[in-house]
Every structure is written in C-alpha cells, then in structure tokens.
Coordinates of C-alpha atoms and ligand atoms in Angstrom, one line a residue:
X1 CA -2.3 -85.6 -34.4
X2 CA -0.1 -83.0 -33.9
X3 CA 2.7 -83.0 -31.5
X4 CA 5.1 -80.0 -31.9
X5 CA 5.2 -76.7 -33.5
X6 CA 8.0 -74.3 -34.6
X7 CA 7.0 -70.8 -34.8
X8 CA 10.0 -67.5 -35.1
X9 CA 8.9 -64.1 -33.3
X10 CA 8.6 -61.5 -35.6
X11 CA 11.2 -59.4 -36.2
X12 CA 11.2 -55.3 -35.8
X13 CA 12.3 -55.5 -39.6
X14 CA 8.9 -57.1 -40.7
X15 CA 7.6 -53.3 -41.0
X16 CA 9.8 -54.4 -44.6
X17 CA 8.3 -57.6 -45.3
X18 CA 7.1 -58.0 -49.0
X19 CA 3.1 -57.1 -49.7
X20 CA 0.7 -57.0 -52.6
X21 CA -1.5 -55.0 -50.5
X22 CA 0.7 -51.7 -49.4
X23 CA -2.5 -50.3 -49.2
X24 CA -3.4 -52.0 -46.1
X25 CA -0.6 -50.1 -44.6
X26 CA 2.3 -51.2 -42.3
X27 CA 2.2 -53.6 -39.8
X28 CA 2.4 -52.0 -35.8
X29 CA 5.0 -54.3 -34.2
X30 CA 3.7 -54.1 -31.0
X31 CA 0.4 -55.4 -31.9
X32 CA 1.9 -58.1 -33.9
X33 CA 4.0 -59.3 -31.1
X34 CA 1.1 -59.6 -29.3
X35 CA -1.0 -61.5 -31.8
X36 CA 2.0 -63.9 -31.7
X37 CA 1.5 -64.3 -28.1
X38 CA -2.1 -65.2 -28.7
X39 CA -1.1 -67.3 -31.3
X40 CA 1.5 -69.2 -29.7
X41 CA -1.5 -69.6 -26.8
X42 CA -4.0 -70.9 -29.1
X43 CA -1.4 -73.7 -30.6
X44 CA -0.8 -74.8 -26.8
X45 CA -4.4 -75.2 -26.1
X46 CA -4.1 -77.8 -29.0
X47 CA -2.2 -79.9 -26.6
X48 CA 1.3 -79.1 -28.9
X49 CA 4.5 -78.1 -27.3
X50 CA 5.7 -75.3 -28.9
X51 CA 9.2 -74.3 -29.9
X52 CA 9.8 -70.6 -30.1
X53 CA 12.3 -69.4 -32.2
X54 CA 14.5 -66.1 -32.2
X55 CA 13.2 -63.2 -34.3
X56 CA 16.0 -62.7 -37.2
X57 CA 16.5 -58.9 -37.8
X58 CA 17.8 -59.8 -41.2
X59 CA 15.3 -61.2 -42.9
X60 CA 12.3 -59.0 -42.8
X61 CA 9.3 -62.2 -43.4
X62 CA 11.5 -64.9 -41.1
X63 CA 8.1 -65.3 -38.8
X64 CA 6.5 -67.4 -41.5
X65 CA 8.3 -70.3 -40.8
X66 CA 6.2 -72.5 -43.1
X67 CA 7.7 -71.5 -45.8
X68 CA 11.5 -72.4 -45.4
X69 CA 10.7 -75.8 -44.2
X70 CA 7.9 -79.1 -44.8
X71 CA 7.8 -81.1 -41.6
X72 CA 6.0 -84.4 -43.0
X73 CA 5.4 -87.8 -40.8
X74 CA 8.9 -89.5 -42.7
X75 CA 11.4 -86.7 -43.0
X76 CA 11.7 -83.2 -43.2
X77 CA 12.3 -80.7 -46.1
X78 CA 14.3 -77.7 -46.5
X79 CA 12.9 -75.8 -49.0
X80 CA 14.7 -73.1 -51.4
X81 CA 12.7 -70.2 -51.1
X82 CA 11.8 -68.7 -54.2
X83 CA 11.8 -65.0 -52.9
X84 CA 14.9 -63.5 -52.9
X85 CA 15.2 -62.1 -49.6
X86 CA 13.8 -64.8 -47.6
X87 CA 16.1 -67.7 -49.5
X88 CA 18.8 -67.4 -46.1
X89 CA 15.9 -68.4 -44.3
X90 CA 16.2 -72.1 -45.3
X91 CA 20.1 -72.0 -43.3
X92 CA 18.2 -70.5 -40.3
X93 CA 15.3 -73.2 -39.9
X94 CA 17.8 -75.7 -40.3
X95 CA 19.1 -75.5 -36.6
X96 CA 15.8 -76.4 -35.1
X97 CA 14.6 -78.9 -37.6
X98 CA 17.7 -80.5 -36.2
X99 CA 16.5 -80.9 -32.9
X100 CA 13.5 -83.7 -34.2
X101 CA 14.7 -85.0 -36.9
X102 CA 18.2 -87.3 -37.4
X103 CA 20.6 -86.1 -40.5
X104 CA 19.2 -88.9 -42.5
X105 CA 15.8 -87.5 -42.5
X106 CA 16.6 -84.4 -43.8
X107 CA 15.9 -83.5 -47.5
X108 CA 17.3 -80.2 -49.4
X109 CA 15.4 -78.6 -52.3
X110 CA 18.4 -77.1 -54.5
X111 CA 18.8 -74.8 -57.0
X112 CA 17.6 -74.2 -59.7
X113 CA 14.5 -76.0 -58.0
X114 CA 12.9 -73.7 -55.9
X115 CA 10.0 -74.3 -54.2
X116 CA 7.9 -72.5 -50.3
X117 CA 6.0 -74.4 -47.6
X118 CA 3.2 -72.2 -48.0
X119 CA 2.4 -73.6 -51.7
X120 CA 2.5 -77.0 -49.8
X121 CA -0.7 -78.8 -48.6
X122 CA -0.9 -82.1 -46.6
X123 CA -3.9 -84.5 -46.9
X124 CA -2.9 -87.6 -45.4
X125 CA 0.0 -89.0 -47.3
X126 CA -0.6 -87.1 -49.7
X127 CA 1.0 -83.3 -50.5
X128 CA -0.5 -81.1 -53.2
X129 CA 1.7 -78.3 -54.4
X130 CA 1.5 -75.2 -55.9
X131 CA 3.2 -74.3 -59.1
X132 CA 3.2 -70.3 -58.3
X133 CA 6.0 -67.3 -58.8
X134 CA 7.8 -68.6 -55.7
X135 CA 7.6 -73.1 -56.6
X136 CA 9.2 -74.1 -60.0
X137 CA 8.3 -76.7 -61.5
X138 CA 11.9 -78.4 -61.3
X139 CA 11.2 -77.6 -57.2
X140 CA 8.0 -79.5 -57.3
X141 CA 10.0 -82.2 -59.5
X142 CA 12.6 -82.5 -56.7
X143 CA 9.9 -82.2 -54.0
X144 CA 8.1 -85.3 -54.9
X145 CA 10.8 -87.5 -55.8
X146 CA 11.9 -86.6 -52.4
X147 CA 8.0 -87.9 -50.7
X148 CA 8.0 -90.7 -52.7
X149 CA 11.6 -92.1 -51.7
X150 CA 9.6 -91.2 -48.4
X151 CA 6.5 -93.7 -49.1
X152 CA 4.4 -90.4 -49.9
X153 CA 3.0 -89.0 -53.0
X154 CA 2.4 -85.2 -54.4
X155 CA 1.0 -83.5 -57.5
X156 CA 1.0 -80.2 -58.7
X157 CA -1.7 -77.7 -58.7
X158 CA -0.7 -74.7 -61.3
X159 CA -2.0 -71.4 -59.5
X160 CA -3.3 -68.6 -61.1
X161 CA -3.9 -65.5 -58.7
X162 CA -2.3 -67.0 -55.3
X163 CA 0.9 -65.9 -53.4
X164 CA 0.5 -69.5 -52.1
X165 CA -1.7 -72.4 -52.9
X166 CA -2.6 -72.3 -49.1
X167 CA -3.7 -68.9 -49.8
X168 CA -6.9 -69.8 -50.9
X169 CA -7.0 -73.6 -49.9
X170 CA -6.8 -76.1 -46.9
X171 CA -7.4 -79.0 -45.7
X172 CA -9.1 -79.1 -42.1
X173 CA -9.0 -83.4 -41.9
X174 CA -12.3 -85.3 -42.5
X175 CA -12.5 -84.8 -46.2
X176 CA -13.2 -81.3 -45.4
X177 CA -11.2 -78.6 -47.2
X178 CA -12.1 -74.9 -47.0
X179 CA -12.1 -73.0 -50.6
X180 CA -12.2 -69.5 -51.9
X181 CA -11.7 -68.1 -55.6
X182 CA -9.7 -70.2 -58.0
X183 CA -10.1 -73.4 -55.9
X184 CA -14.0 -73.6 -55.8
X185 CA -14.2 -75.8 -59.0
X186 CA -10.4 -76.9 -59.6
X187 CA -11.2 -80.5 -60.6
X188 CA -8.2 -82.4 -58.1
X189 CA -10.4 -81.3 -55.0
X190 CA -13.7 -82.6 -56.7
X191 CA -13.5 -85.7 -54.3
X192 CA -13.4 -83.9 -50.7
X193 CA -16.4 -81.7 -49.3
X194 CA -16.1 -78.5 -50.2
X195 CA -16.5 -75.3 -47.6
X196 CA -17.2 -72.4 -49.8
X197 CA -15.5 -69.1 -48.5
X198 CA -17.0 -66.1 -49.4
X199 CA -14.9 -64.0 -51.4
X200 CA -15.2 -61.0 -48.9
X201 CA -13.6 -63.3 -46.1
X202 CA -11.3 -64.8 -49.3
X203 CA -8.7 -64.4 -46.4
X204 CA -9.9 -66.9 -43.5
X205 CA -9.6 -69.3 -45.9
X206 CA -6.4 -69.9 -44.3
X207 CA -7.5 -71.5 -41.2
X208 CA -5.4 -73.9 -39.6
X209 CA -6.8 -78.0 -38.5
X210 CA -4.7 -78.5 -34.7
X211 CA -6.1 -82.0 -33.2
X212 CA -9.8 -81.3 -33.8
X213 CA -10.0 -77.9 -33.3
X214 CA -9.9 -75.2 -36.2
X215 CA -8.2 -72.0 -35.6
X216 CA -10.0 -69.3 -37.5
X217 CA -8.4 -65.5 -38.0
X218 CA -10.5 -63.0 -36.2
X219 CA -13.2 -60.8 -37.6
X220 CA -14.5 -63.3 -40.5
X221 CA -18.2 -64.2 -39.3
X222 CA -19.2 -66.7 -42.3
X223 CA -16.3 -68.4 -42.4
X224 CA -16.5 -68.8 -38.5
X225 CA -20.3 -70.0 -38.7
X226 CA -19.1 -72.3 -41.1
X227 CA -16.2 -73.9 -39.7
X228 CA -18.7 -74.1 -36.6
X229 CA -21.6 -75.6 -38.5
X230 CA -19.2 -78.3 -39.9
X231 CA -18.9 -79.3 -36.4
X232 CA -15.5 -78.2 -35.0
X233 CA -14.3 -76.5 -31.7
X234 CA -12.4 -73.1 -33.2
X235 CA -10.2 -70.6 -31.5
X236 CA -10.1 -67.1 -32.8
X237 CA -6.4 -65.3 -33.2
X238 CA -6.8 -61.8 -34.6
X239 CA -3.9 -62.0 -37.4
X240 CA -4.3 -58.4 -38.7
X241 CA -0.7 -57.4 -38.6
X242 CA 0.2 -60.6 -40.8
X243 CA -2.5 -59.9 -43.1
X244 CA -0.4 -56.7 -44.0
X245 CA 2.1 -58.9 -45.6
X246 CA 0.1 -61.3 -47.0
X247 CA 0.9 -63.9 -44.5
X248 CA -2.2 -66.1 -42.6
X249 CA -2.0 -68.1 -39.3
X250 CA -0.6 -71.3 -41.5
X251 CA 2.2 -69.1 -42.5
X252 CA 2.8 -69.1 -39.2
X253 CA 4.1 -72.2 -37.9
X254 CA 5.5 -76.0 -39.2
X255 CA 3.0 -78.5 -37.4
X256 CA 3.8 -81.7 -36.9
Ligands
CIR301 C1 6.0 -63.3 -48.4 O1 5.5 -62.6 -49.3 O2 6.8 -64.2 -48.5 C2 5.5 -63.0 -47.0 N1 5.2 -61.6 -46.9 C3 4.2 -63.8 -46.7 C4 4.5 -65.2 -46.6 C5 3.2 -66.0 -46.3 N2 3.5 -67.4 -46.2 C6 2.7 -68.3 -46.5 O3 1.6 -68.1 -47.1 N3 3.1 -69.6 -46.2

C-alpha cells in the first residue's frame, strides 16, 4: 500500500515542455492547474498524504516528477535525466526526497549513465526498465546494481516506439498489467494477465494502481470498461493538458 505522494505544480513555462505531438497544440495553463487539483484530489481519496511541491519556472516539464526520481520500498533513487533540459531536475527533487528517506538510503544515477522514472516499472520487488532515447544502458547497469545492493532485482526491456516504457505498460497489482502496442506480445510479460488496450485509447494505458483503486485518464471508454470489468474501483482525472506533452497521470507523481 501506498502511503505518500510527491507531485510539483505545473509551471507557466510547461506551454515549452518537449512534445512529439505539436499537433495536439499547446497546453492551456489554467485548465492544467486545474486538472492538477483534481488530480491531487483523486490521490487523497486513495487514503495517501500528499506532498505538493513548488512549480519551477525553469524547467519547463518539472511537473512530471516521476521521472527525476524512483521511490522503491529500500531506498530511493535519483535519477540522471536523459533529456537535456529536465537533467537540473534531479537537484530539485532531491530536497523532498530528503524529507522520507535518511542520507544512507539515497542512491545517485551518474553520468554517463543516464536513466528517467517514467522507463521504470514496479512489480513487486521487482523493477523492469526501459532501454529508450532517455535510459542508457550504462543507467540501467547502475540502476540495478543499485536494487540489488537493495535486496531487489530489475531487467531491461529494449523499447522500440515509446517515450517511456510506462508509456505503453503498467502494472495495476494482482498479476494484472495493462498493454498497448509493442507490449502486447513482448515475451517478459508472458506470465501476468494481460489487459489489451485498444490502440485508439493507446494513451490510458497509463493508468495508475493507488491501494485498490485504478485511476484512469478521462475520455477512454474501453479502457474504463476494462479496468471496471477486471474488478477495480476507478477514479476518472481528465489529463488533457499533459497529454500535450506526452506526459500521463503516472508521470505525475512518485508513489510510495
Ligand atoms: C518529456 O518529454 O520529458 C515530458 N514532456 C513528458 C514526460 C512524461 N513522463 C513520463 O512518462 N514519466
């Protein structure tokens, strides 16, 4: 069970965050301040307290907090952001990291490793990771040395068309794991029962597990049904804005 989350307030600058999808247009701050609000409300009726950080005007994508940071249950990690303007953000989430974990829980990804929360996914003890344009494979190297020093254990998943691997993949507990596109017959996630995401709703595949209950993006009715049929409680958080930059509601926060 989750306990705590850490999610940043998006920043005026995220109008600049990077996107594949330009054509989707820019995001409207206002609205994405308050999707962040109903976000924020949806991780609190989880039964987690939340810790709401500043927005940081200077780096434009500093709202997806996943990805400068891995909170497991033995230590936590501070990643090196592959990216090139979100690598200060790694010096930023340090600070509240801070506040839950002691000095000798903390781990460091360092150059020339690099490696991004959002190519990180938890089952159990276990973290599969990404190898993608932002996670090296010296980063991953570093990454699971680091989890099994820990007692945990990783392997890498090469990505082919994926900002992230949780882009297209995750884990909802139970042995269930949602799947769109280049995850559907990936041979490592043979073993756990697979929910198939349509590739018009490729985009709620990022759905995020909180104590039982899945969080779903708005406006993606099979993958809701499906999630339902599987027999959760879901909550609905319209994540438009974040879709603009390619960022989903796991993006969003470091659960743990
Ligand atoms: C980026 O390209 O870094 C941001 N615009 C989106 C990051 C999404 N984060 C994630 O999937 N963990």
């Amino acid at each position: 069970m989750f306990k705590n989350c850490i999610v940043r307030r998006p920043c005026k600058a995220m109008v600049e965050g990077i996107t594949s999808a330009p054509e989707l247009g820019k995001p409207d701050y206002e609205l994405a301040l308050k999707q962040h609000d109903s976000y924020i409300e949806a991780l609190k009726k989880c039964g987690v307290e939340v810790t709401v950080l500043d927005a940081l005007e200077q780096y434009p994508d500093s709202c997806f907090v996943e990805d400068p940071a891995v909170i497991t249950s033995k230590c936590a990690i501070i990643t090196n952001p592959g990216a090139g303007t979100r690598n200060g953000e790694k010096a930023e989430i340090l600070p509240a990291v801070k506040k839950f974990f002691r000095d000798d829980q903390i781990e460091y990804i360092k150059a020339p490793g690099t490696l991004e929360g959002g190519d990180v996914m938890m089952v159990g003890d276990h973290f599969y990771v990404g190898r993608s344009a932002r996670t090296n494979e010296e980063g991953i190297k570093q990454f699971i040395a680091i989890l099994e020093k820990h007692g945990l254990t990783g392997s890498e998943v090469p990505l082919e068309k994926v900002l992230h691997l949780k882009t297209g993949i995750n884990y909802i507990e139970n042995n269930n794991m949602l799947v769109s596109g280049e995850f559907i017959d990936k041979p490592e996630f043979a073993k756990y029962n697979k929910i198939v995401i349509p590739e018009e709703e490729a985009y709620a595949a990022n759905c995020i597990w909180m104590n039982g209950t899945v969080i779903i993006p708005e406006g993606y009715p099979a993958v809701e049904k499906a999630v339902k049929d599987a027999g959760y409680d879901i909550i609905l958080v319209d994540t438009s804005e974040y879709r603009k930059l390619d960022g989903g509601l796991s993006c969003l926060s470091l659960r743990f």
